[in-house]
PDB file of C-alpha atoms in Angstrom:
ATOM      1  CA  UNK A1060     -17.667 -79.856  14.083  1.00  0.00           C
ATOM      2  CA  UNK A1061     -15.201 -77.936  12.233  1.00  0.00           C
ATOM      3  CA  UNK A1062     -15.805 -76.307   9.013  1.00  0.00           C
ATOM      4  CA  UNK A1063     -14.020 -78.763   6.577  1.00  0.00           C
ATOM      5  CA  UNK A1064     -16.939 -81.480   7.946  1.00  0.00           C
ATOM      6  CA  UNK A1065     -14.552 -83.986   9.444  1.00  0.00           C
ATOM      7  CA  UNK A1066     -11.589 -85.498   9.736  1.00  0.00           C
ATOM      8  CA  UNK A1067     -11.963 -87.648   6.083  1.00  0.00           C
ATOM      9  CA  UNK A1068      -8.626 -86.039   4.637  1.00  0.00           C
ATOM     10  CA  UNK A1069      -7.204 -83.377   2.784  1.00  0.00           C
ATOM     11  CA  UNK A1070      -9.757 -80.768   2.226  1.00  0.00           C
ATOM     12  CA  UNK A1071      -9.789 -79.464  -1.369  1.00  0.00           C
ATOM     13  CA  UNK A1072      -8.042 -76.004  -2.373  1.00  0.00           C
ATOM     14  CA  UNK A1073     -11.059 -74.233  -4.005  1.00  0.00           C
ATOM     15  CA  UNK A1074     -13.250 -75.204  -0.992  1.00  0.00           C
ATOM     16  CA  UNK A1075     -10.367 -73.802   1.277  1.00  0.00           C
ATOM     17  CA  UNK A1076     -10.034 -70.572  -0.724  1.00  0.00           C
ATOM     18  CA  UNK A1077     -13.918 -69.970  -0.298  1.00  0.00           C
ATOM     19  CA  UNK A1078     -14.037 -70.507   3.477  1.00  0.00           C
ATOM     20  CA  UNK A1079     -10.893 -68.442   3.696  1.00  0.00           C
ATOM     21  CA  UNK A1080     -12.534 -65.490   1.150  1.00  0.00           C
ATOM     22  CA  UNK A1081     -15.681 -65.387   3.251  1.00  0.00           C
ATOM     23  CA  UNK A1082     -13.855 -65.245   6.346  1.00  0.00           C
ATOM     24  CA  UNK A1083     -11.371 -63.315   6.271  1.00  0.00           C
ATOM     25  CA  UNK A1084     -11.170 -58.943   5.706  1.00  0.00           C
ATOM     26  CA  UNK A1085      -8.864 -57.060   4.596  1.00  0.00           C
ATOM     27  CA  UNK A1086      -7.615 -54.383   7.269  1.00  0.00           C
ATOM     28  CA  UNK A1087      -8.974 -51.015   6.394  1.00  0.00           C
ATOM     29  CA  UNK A1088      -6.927 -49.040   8.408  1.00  0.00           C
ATOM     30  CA  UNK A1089      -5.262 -48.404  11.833  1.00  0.00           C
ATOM     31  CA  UNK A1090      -6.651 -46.928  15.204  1.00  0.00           C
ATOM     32  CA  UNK A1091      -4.502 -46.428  18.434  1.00  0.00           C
ATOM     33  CA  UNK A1092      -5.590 -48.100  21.470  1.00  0.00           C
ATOM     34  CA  UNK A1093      -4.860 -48.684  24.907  1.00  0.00           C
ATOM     35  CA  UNK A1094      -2.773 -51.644  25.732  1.00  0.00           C
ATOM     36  CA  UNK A1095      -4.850 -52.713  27.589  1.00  0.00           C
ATOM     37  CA  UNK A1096      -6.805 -53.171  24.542  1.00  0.00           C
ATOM     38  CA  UNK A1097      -4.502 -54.534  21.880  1.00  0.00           C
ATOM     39  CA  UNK A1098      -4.518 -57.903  23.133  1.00  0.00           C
ATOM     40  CA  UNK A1099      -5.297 -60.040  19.652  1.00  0.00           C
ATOM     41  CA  UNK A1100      -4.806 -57.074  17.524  1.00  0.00           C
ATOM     42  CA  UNK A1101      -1.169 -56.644  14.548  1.00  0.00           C
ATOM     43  CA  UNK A1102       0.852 -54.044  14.641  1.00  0.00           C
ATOM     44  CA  UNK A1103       1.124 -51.540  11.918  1.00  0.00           C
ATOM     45  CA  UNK A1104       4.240 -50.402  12.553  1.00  0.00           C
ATOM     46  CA  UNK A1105       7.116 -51.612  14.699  1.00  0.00           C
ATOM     47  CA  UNK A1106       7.430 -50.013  17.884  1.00  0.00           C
ATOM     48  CA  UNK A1107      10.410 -48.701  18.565  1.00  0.00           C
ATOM     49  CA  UNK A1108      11.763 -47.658  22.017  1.00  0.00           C
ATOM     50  CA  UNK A1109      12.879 -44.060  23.252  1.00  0.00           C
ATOM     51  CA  UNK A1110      16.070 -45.450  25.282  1.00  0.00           C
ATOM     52  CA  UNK A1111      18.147 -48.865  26.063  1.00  0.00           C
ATOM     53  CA  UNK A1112      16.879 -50.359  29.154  1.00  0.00           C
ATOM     54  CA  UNK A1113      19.668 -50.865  30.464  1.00  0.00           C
ATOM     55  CA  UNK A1114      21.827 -48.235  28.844  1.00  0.00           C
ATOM     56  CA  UNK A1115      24.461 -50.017  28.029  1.00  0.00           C
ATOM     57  CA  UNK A1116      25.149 -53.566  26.718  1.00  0.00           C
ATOM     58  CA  UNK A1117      24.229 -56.365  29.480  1.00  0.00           C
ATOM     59  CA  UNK A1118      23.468 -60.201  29.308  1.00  0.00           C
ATOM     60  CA  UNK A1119      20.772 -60.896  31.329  1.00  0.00           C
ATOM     61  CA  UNK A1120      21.260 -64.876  32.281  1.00  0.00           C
ATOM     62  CA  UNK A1121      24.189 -67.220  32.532  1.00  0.00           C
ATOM     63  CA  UNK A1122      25.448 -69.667  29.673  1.00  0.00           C
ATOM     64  CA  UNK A1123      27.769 -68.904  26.992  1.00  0.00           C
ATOM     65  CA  UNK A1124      28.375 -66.506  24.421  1.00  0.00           C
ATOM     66  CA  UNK A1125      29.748 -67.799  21.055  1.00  0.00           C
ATOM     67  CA  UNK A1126      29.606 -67.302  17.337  1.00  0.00           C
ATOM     68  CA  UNK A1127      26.921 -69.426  14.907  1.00  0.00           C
ATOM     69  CA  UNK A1128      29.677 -70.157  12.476  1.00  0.00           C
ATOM     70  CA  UNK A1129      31.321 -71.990  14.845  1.00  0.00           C
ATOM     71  CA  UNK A1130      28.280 -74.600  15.336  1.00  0.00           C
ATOM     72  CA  UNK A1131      27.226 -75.126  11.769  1.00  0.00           C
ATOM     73  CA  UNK A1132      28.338 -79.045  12.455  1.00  0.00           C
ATOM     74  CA  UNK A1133      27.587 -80.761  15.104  1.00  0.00           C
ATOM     75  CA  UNK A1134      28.562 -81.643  17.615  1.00  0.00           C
ATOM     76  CA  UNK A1135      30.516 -79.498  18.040  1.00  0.00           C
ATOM     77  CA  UNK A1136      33.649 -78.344  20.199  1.00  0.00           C
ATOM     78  CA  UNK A1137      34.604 -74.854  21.474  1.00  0.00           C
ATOM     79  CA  UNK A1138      37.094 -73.885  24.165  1.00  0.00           C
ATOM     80  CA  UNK A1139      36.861 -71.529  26.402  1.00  0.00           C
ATOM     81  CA  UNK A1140      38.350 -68.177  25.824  1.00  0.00           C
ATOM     82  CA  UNK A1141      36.866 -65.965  28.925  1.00  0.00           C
ATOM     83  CA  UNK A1142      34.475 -64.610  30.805  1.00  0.00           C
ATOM     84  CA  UNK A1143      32.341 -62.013  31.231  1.00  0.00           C
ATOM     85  CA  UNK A1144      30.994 -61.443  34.310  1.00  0.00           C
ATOM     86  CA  UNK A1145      28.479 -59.059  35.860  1.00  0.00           C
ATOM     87  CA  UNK A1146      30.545 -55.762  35.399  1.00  0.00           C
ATOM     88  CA  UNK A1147      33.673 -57.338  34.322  1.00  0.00           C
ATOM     89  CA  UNK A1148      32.973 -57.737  30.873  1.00  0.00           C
ATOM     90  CA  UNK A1149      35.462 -59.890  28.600  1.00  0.00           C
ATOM     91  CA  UNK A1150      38.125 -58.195  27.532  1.00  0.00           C
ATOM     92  CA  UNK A1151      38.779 -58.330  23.456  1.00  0.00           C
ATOM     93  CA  UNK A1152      37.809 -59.925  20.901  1.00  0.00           C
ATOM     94  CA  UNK A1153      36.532 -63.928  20.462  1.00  0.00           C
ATOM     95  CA  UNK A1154      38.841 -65.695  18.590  1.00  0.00           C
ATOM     96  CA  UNK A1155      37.048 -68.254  16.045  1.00  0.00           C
ATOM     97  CA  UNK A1156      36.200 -71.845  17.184  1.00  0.00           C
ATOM     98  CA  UNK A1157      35.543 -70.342  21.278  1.00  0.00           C
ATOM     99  CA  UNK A1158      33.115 -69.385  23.586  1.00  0.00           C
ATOM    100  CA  UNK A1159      32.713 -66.798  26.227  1.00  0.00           C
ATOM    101  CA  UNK A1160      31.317 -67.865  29.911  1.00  0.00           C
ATOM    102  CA  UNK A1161      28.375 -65.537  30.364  1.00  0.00           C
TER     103      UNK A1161
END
């Protein structure tokens, strides 16, 4: 049975904060491990990588490429300004209220 002894509603807040103070430990400070390793452990620091993979700017499935501002309502309704295919990428700039074929 789980800690709060049920399922006979909300459990109260001090109660909560006890289980959660007895539990729970503060981190006391890093160690570097294998990857292998890290499964279930946080990050203390964001890793960061050396290079692009690919080095240059690529869209790696197909759909469409469009701007958030132009969604805010919905439905909504874009036309299509282009396309940007694998190596032919679209040429200038989207113009509000489109989308791009990816």
């Amino acid at each position: 049975m789980a800690e709060g002894g049920g399922n006979h509603g909300p459990m109260p807040l001090d109660r909560a904060l006890d289980i959660v103070r007895r539990v729970v430990r503060p981190v006391a400070g890093t160690e570097t491990v294998p990857l292998s390793a890290a499964l279930g452990r946080a990050l203390a620091e964001p890793i960061k990588a050396p290079r692009s993979l690919p080095p240059f700017d690529n869209t790696a499935v197909d759909g469409y490429a469009f701007r958030r501002a132009d969604i805010a309502s919905s439905p909504a309704r874009l036309t299509l300004a282009g396309e940007s295919a694998a190596g032919i990428p679209f040429a200038g700039t989207l113009p509000p209220g489109a989308a791009i074929r990816i």
